[in-house]
XYZ file of C-alpha atoms in Angstrom:
512
model
C -41.975 -7.857 -16.445
C -39.460 -5.655 -15.378
C -36.767 -5.776 -12.192
C -34.458 -4.062 -10.717
C -31.297 -5.136 -9.236
C -28.705 -3.330 -7.188
C -24.876 -3.789 -7.617
C -21.792 -1.553 -7.378
C -19.023 -1.318 -9.352
C -14.711 0.912 -8.212
C -14.044 4.167 -9.468
C -10.534 4.883 -7.919
C -10.945 3.560 -4.358
C -14.017 3.849 -3.971
C -17.398 2.477 -5.293
C -20.670 3.153 -6.470
C -23.890 1.827 -6.521
C -25.299 0.905 -9.861
C -28.995 -0.129 -10.677
C -29.025 -2.821 -13.433
C -32.794 -2.496 -14.618
C -34.138 -5.863 -16.477
C -36.879 -6.195 -18.836
C -37.873 -8.664 -20.848
C -40.932 -8.297 -22.972
C -41.860 -9.475 -26.809
C -40.081 -8.983 -29.424
C -36.907 -10.782 -31.528
C -34.987 -13.013 -29.017
C -32.013 -10.923 -28.052
C -30.186 -9.761 -24.724
C -29.389 -6.106 -25.052
C -27.251 -4.247 -22.601
C -26.922 -0.510 -22.269
C -25.386 2.126 -19.750
C -22.000 2.128 -21.022
C -20.221 -1.502 -20.807
C -17.490 -2.241 -21.756
C -16.116 -5.557 -23.450
C -16.167 -7.742 -20.754
C -19.902 -6.762 -20.137
C -20.916 -6.445 -22.981
C -19.634 -10.220 -23.379
C -21.947 -10.993 -20.270
C -24.560 -12.061 -22.121
C -23.027 -15.379 -23.416
C -21.776 -16.436 -20.572
C -25.193 -15.109 -18.172
C -27.067 -16.928 -20.521
C -25.501 -20.313 -20.518
C -25.445 -20.406 -16.803
C -28.648 -19.760 -16.601
C -29.858 -23.082 -18.566
C -26.888 -24.982 -16.867
C -28.376 -23.903 -13.526
C -31.716 -25.519 -15.006
C -33.998 -22.038 -15.623
C -35.495 -21.152 -18.431
C -34.319 -17.850 -20.264
C -37.176 -15.184 -21.532
C -38.109 -16.041 -25.024
C -38.678 -12.941 -25.765
C -35.942 -9.821 -25.949
C -34.774 -8.908 -22.620
C -33.244 -5.379 -21.910
C -30.670 -4.726 -19.293
C -30.053 -1.337 -18.151
C -26.550 0.013 -16.003
C -27.812 3.145 -14.755
C -26.142 5.493 -14.175
C -26.027 5.327 -18.035
C -23.021 8.207 -17.818
C -20.470 6.227 -16.685
C -18.747 2.948 -17.915
C -19.188 -0.264 -16.532
C -15.946 -2.310 -16.997
C -15.476 -6.351 -15.821
C -17.239 -9.462 -14.746
C -18.499 -8.161 -11.435
C -21.831 -7.457 -12.978
C -22.844 -11.480 -14.452
C -24.579 -12.444 -11.003
C -26.979 -9.443 -11.025
C -27.675 -9.638 -14.538
C -28.226 -13.220 -13.990
C -30.249 -13.235 -10.826
C -33.008 -9.838 -13.007
C -32.852 -11.986 -15.645
C -34.423 -14.540 -13.925
C -36.819 -12.597 -11.748
C -38.152 -10.740 -14.620
C -39.026 -14.088 -16.496
C -40.948 -14.692 -13.031
C -39.973 -18.371 -13.342
C -38.724 -18.581 -9.301
C -41.675 -16.199 -7.537
C -41.484 -12.336 -6.579
C -37.997 -12.577 -5.846
C -39.096 -9.659 -2.695
C -35.634 -9.716 -1.194
C -34.324 -7.574 -4.711
C -35.002 -4.420 -2.996
C -32.960 -4.739 0.200
C -29.945 -6.799 -1.167
C -27.045 -6.052 -3.542
C -25.326 -8.786 -5.316
C -22.234 -8.819 -7.740
C -20.196 -12.155 -8.345
C -18.802 -13.402 -11.872
C -20.263 -16.349 -13.206
C -18.971 -19.774 -14.907
C -20.855 -21.498 -17.678
C -21.696 -24.096 -15.015
C -23.250 -21.571 -12.835
C -20.371 -21.430 -10.234
C -20.055 -17.850 -8.568
C -16.073 -16.757 -9.023
C -14.424 -14.041 -7.358
C -13.996 -10.408 -8.518
C -12.209 -7.449 -8.062
C -13.569 -4.794 -5.347
C -15.965 -6.433 -3.034
C -14.723 -4.636 0.079
C -15.486 -0.636 -1.656
C -18.717 -2.071 -3.251
C -19.884 -3.505 0.422
C -18.648 -0.076 2.284
C -20.928 1.528 -0.522
C -23.863 -0.931 -0.001
C -23.755 0.280 3.786
C -23.650 4.027 3.207
C -26.631 3.880 0.771
C -29.048 1.882 3.389
C -28.681 -1.229 1.866
C -29.595 -3.837 4.518
C -27.575 -6.637 2.975
C -25.685 -7.704 0.057
C -24.914 -11.306 -2.058
C -20.838 -12.124 -2.159
C -18.602 -14.275 -3.759
C -18.289 -17.301 -1.416
C -14.397 -16.505 -1.484
C -15.231 -12.714 -1.007
C -17.260 -13.768 2.288
C -14.552 -12.468 4.076
C -13.395 -9.687 2.839
C -16.824 -8.038 3.245
C -18.039 -9.110 6.074
C -15.045 -6.855 7.824
C -17.474 -4.234 7.132
C -19.962 -3.674 10.353
C -23.396 -2.069 9.826
C -24.599 -4.828 6.610
C -25.852 -8.890 6.741
C -22.975 -10.697 4.152
C -24.666 -13.540 2.022
C -21.924 -15.336 0.427
C -22.629 -18.219 -2.912
C -20.728 -20.383 -4.380
C -23.363 -20.750 -7.361
C -26.357 -19.377 -9.336
C -29.288 -21.288 -8.070
C -28.052 -20.912 -3.663
C -29.268 -16.938 -5.174
C -32.086 -17.105 -6.853
C -33.169 -19.658 -4.041
C -32.142 -17.084 -1.304
C -33.664 -14.193 -3.389
C -36.955 -16.298 -3.738
C -36.622 -17.046 -0.379
C -37.076 -21.073 -0.746
C -33.456 -20.894 1.045
C -32.346 -19.744 4.555
C -28.970 -18.677 4.985
C -27.990 -16.707 8.174
C -24.627 -14.046 7.315
C -21.775 -14.378 6.864
C -19.368 -13.195 10.704
C -15.896 -12.394 11.206
C -14.433 -11.927 14.592
C -11.925 -9.048 13.046
C -9.809 -8.709 16.927
C -9.072 -12.617 16.551
C -8.323 -12.163 12.629
C -5.668 -9.628 13.787
C -4.292 -11.646 16.696
C -3.915 -14.749 14.557
C -2.339 -12.884 11.839
C 0.134 -9.824 13.449
C 2.920 -12.593 13.480
C 5.719 -11.645 10.912
C 8.044 -14.368 9.102
C 11.288 -11.630 9.774
C 12.586 -10.794 12.905
C 15.768 -8.568 14.084
C 16.647 -11.167 15.951
C 17.789 -12.817 13.148
C 20.318 -10.173 11.716
C 23.839 -10.929 12.911
C 25.945 -7.230 13.206
C 24.860 -3.752 11.589
C 24.145 -2.853 15.016
C 24.380 0.975 13.061
C 22.397 0.146 10.023
C 19.661 -1.395 12.724
C 19.526 2.489 14.794
C 19.399 3.546 11.490
C 16.224 1.393 10.635
C 14.831 2.058 14.259
C 15.213 6.099 13.979
C 13.830 6.329 9.772
C 10.800 3.819 11.519
C 10.164 5.925 14.663
C 10.073 9.428 13.077
C 8.631 8.052 9.287
C 11.858 9.380 8.014
C 12.606 7.539 4.051
C 15.480 6.134 4.371
C 18.867 5.410 1.887
C 21.481 1.999 2.182
C 24.003 2.021 0.426
C 27.235 -0.778 0.607
C 28.639 -3.999 -1.313
C 27.303 -6.344 -2.678
C 26.162 -9.368 -0.091
C 26.185 -6.704 3.379
C 22.451 -7.462 3.801
C 20.775 -4.676 2.938
C 18.098 -6.717 0.994
C 17.971 -8.839 4.829
C 17.644 -5.609 6.806
C 14.531 -3.918 4.605
C 12.639 -7.310 4.778
C 12.498 -6.717 8.600
C 11.685 -3.112 9.120
C 7.832 -3.739 8.649
C 8.286 -6.054 11.845
C 8.898 -2.936 13.940
C 6.751 -0.214 12.183
C 3.533 0.131 14.569
C 0.715 -2.178 14.111
C -2.030 -0.226 11.849
C -5.450 0.647 13.876
C -9.310 -0.798 11.297
C -9.161 2.637 9.545
C -5.620 2.089 7.842
C -5.967 -1.757 7.670
C -9.502 -0.671 5.539
C -7.511 1.706 4.078
C -4.970 -0.616 2.515
C -7.504 -3.879 2.058
C -9.515 -1.508 -0.077
C -6.462 -1.051 -2.105
C -5.641 -4.075 -3.105
C -8.713 -5.689 -3.763
C -9.188 -3.016 -5.977
C -5.675 -4.197 -7.990
C -6.866 -7.288 -7.412
C -4.385 -8.966 -5.205
C -5.905 -10.171 -1.876
C -5.678 -13.551 -1.662
C -9.167 -15.822 -1.791
C -10.839 -16.028 1.688
C -8.827 -13.115 3.249
C -10.765 -10.374 5.569
C -8.228 -7.891 6.307
C -4.325 -7.028 5.319
C -3.021 -6.668 8.905
C -0.151 -6.001 8.606
C 2.345 -3.122 6.576
C 2.817 -4.067 3.283
C 6.188 -4.258 2.084
C 6.529 -4.224 -1.884
C 9.421 -4.309 -3.540
C 8.965 -3.822 -7.280
C 11.722 -5.035 -9.766
C 13.749 -2.455 -11.291
C 12.541 -3.117 -14.845
C 8.811 -1.528 -13.973
C 7.180 1.120 -15.627
C 6.076 4.308 -14.591
C 2.696 2.890 -15.119
C 3.917 0.220 -13.068
C 4.832 2.033 -10.107
C 2.062 4.470 -9.781
C -0.621 2.418 -11.910
C -2.755 3.279 -14.995
C -4.193 2.079 -17.937
C -7.130 2.173 -20.069
C -9.407 1.698 -16.535
C -6.819 3.210 -14.120
C -5.750 0.572 -11.235
C -3.893 0.708 -8.039
C 0.423 0.971 -8.765
C 3.273 -0.385 -5.966
C 3.632 2.702 -4.414
C -0.347 2.622 -3.711
C -0.009 -0.976 -2.782
C 2.626 0.014 -0.164
C 0.331 2.137 1.328
C 0.536 1.996 5.112
C 3.866 0.493 4.716
C 7.151 0.390 3.085
C 8.035 0.853 -0.911
C 11.659 -1.009 -1.455
C 13.333 -0.079 -3.920
C 16.405 -2.216 -4.283
C 19.650 -1.245 -6.433
C 18.238 2.516 -7.107
C 20.826 3.859 -9.696
C 19.201 0.670 -12.117
C 15.630 2.487 -12.171
C 14.694 3.745 -15.273
C 15.309 8.439 -14.467
C 12.571 8.581 -15.331
C 10.322 5.986 -13.183
C 12.464 7.220 -10.338
C 11.415 11.219 -11.149
C 7.772 10.342 -11.176
C 8.053 8.891 -7.044
C 8.884 12.591 -6.309
C 5.187 13.672 -6.188
C 3.524 10.870 -4.520
C 6.511 11.340 -1.613
C 5.864 14.990 -1.319
C 2.173 14.667 -1.566
C 0.871 11.337 0.151
C -1.572 10.786 -2.894
C -1.053 10.150 -6.260
C -3.272 11.136 -9.549
C -3.700 9.384 -12.791
C -5.295 11.265 -15.238
C -6.955 9.635 -18.223
C -9.759 10.754 -21.304
C -12.074 8.582 -19.355
C -11.737 11.035 -15.935
C -9.177 11.231 -13.314
C -8.770 9.265 -10.528
C -6.748 9.496 -7.211
C -5.517 6.642 -4.623
C -3.309 7.273 -1.742
C -0.024 6.051 -1.493
C 1.552 7.101 1.868
C 4.616 4.476 2.263
C 7.400 5.081 3.860
C 10.448 4.670 1.154
C 13.446 2.595 2.048
C 16.193 2.099 -1.142
C 19.117 0.749 -1.546
C 21.777 0.392 -3.590
C 26.088 -0.076 -4.310
C 28.154 2.371 -3.396
C 29.723 2.473 -6.975
C 29.221 -0.063 -10.345
C 31.337 -2.588 -8.976
C 29.844 -2.313 -5.833
C 33.335 -2.187 -3.975
C 34.097 1.368 -3.557
C 34.993 1.695 0.402
C 35.216 -1.969 0.857
C 37.941 -3.539 3.185
C 38.087 -6.861 1.119
C 37.772 -5.825 -2.139
C 39.124 -3.549 -4.886
C 36.957 -1.262 -6.534
C 37.729 -1.102 -10.345
C 35.825 2.606 -10.945
C 37.374 4.920 -11.432
C 36.692 8.760 -9.778
C 34.298 9.953 -12.812
C 32.410 6.061 -12.948
C 31.945 6.596 -9.593
C 30.408 9.650 -9.802
C 28.485 9.421 -12.905
C 26.725 6.737 -11.097
C 25.772 8.341 -8.133
C 24.257 10.746 -10.037
C 21.769 8.268 -11.170
C 19.574 9.607 -8.821
C 18.397 12.973 -8.956
C 18.833 15.866 -5.942
C 15.051 16.439 -6.119
C 14.798 12.993 -5.177
C 18.041 12.551 -2.328
C 15.515 15.743 -1.260
C 12.835 13.507 0.216
C 15.233 10.827 1.644
C 16.341 11.914 4.775
C 18.741 9.025 5.870
C 21.607 7.642 4.182
C 23.373 4.867 5.632
C 26.397 3.096 5.040
C 25.920 -0.967 5.503
C 29.865 -2.251 6.053
C 30.666 -5.908 4.936
C 29.640 -7.879 8.211
C 33.473 -9.990 10.093
C 33.265 -13.363 11.081
C 33.411 -13.284 13.844
C 29.778 -11.398 13.549
C 28.649 -14.070 11.136
C 29.512 -16.804 13.548
C 28.213 -15.596 16.777
C 25.313 -17.681 18.598
C 24.185 -14.554 19.809
C 20.676 -12.930 18.940
C 19.958 -9.869 18.496
C 17.553 -7.706 19.978
C 14.235 -8.548 19.233
C 11.655 -6.512 16.853
C 9.024 -6.499 19.354
C 11.377 -4.388 21.740
C 12.533 -2.110 19.307
C 8.660 -1.611 18.071
C 8.011 -1.007 21.691
C 10.502 2.224 21.079
C 9.179 3.332 18.356
C 5.353 3.138 19.206
C 6.498 5.309 22.423
C 7.908 7.560 19.909
C 5.139 8.061 17.926
C 2.980 9.135 20.546
C 4.654 11.909 21.459
C 5.203 13.096 18.057
C 0.957 12.509 18.034
C 0.705 15.063 20.530
C 3.011 17.444 19.471
C 1.243 17.701 16.050
C -2.422 17.150 17.241
C -3.915 19.686 16.097
C -2.415 19.160 12.837
C -3.975 17.411 10.046
C -1.614 16.618 7.494
C 1.070 16.287 9.918
C 1.628 12.922 11.910
C 5.527 12.519 12.050
C 8.788 14.629 12.081
C 9.707 13.422 8.997
C 6.781 16.053 7.974
C 7.853 19.129 9.553
C 7.680 22.091 7.524
C 10.263 25.419 7.972
C 8.495 26.868 10.113
C 8.183 23.754 12.165
C 11.717 23.415 12.715
C 11.747 27.113 14.062
C 9.581 25.782 16.728
C 10.621 22.209 17.211
C 14.419 22.042 16.639
C 15.569 25.199 18.168
C 19.208 24.531 18.895
C 21.197 25.679 22.064
C 25.029 25.762 22.892
C 27.334 22.800 22.261
C 24.590 21.259 19.508
C 24.558 24.660 18.294
C 27.968 24.799 17.479
C 28.631 20.787 16.478
C 25.996 21.787 13.590
C 27.519 24.984 12.692
C 31.268 23.646 12.887
C 29.551 20.007 10.281
C 27.851 22.662 7.596
C 31.338 24.809 7.495
C 33.810 21.389 7.209
C 31.680 19.295 5.507
C 30.042 22.036 2.972
C 26.557 20.887 3.654
C 24.025 22.478 2.120
C 20.718 23.968 3.312
C 18.808 20.588 2.185
C 20.980 18.802 4.291
C 20.249 20.957 7.269
C 17.217 20.709 7.641
C 16.893 16.681 6.974
C 20.078 16.980 10.071
C 17.391 19.064 12.233
C 14.105 16.635 11.688
C 16.183 13.004 12.114
C 18.195 15.256 15.316
C 14.358 15.621 16.839
C 13.365 12.003 15.723
C 16.395 11.184 18.087
C 15.418 13.374 20.749
C 12.267 11.533 20.714
C 13.414 8.037 21.371
C 15.443 9.400 24.313
C 11.979 11.215 25.333
C 14.667 14.405 25.212
C 12.733 18.085 25.122
C 16.116 19.476 23.833
C 18.187 18.691 21.179
C 21.216 17.733 22.483
C 24.928 17.540 20.256
C 24.771 13.767 20.624
C 21.998 13.926 18.559
C 23.498 15.843 16.107
C 26.066 14.327 15.689
C 24.660 11.074 15.456
C 22.497 13.081 12.480
C 25.059 14.144 10.385
C 26.288 10.370 9.946
C 23.392 9.667 8.407
C 23.558 12.660 5.870
C 26.247 9.749 3.610
C 26.094 11.254 -0.232
C 25.990 14.896 1.011
C 29.336 14.431 2.782
C 32.905 14.371 0.543
C 33.269 10.709 0.392
C 33.115 9.850 -3.306
C 36.690 10.778 -4.008
């Protein structure tokens, strides 16, 4: 008897439908899987056979052929265990007609006991099933919340193979699993870290507000212990809240990478990823024989924090240039090419020199001028081209540390950021690829950053006296435009230019 069960597989950040055809026929007892299965799929026949027996069913006694269509795409992972087992039982006719097989899809890994375990990529598979017009999907119980955020398709969580068989044969009546997305947002939107906890560092906090408001990448420079990492952890708390569309994008990536927590429905808070400086380029961008998202994609719509920036391998930093520019990363392998989105805000931190105390008011630097310059040169010019704001983070005085006064809370700062983003959205409403001031081209700078009077004179003087490059000129204009938007000013004023000039530390001759 021939039976077909619908499932899905992930390719990049999307999924495609897989038809699992199971034929139980005569011949020597054997289970054969065709359709370009990888090692994990080939091994599934032993897991599935044992799970079927331990669930109280009798597998076919003849030759069972299992075809995974389309047959020209390699199938990987254990997520086909459940549909293969259901197809094998249905093909023997051991539990009725299983009339629901044509209306539902399913995915899940099987334990030898028949328990259904959670798998990766359930959200994109559910979205694909809905697109194909499938009425419902059977998923592991731990993946139910993740699948239930998709409207227009019924989600049926199962814990055992027996439960899945009873459901498709009509012996078990089960209501679809539902989740209230709005309630989930309300209960998970609070951030652990808040700006009100930060003592002092007003200039750094102001720079962070400007960076978030305009979507600018940012580099903090300061001695060890000045609070650079503490500040970075709080930057996500002032980012605008994620709309449902962006939350689904981020959740899909986390689901595919297998880092989504059990029973977690959505990623509703902006991601904050902080990889160690020993990370490889594949770990940062993504890769592998079957490409999976890297840290830049896991930070999609959030923040990627690189602490001790000069300690990262040079080749690792260089491969970030294209993702920072394009907002996506393409990985090519012999089996094909996949593209992962990676629109993130880069926040980096570094010491001013190798020993960490160049310019410190309390401790003396032990580095020579050459060592200081060599340390700085570990960061290439093309990477610095993509960082708009460089801010110095000085040591904190005792009176600031001991003060009981609370700083401005993140919610107040975020309200100003949101208002500034609305101004930019209106400005670029007819542009597809630009949403913030950081994405402006040279033509946009001429249109939206026209300077007059004192502002123009101040920038002219700074360019001559501080030896700024054309690169720094563009960055100053973009940052000044964001400051003007924060002040709800149509015109960029001289105070905006003056503050933007302060955020070009690595372009100023301060290292000698």
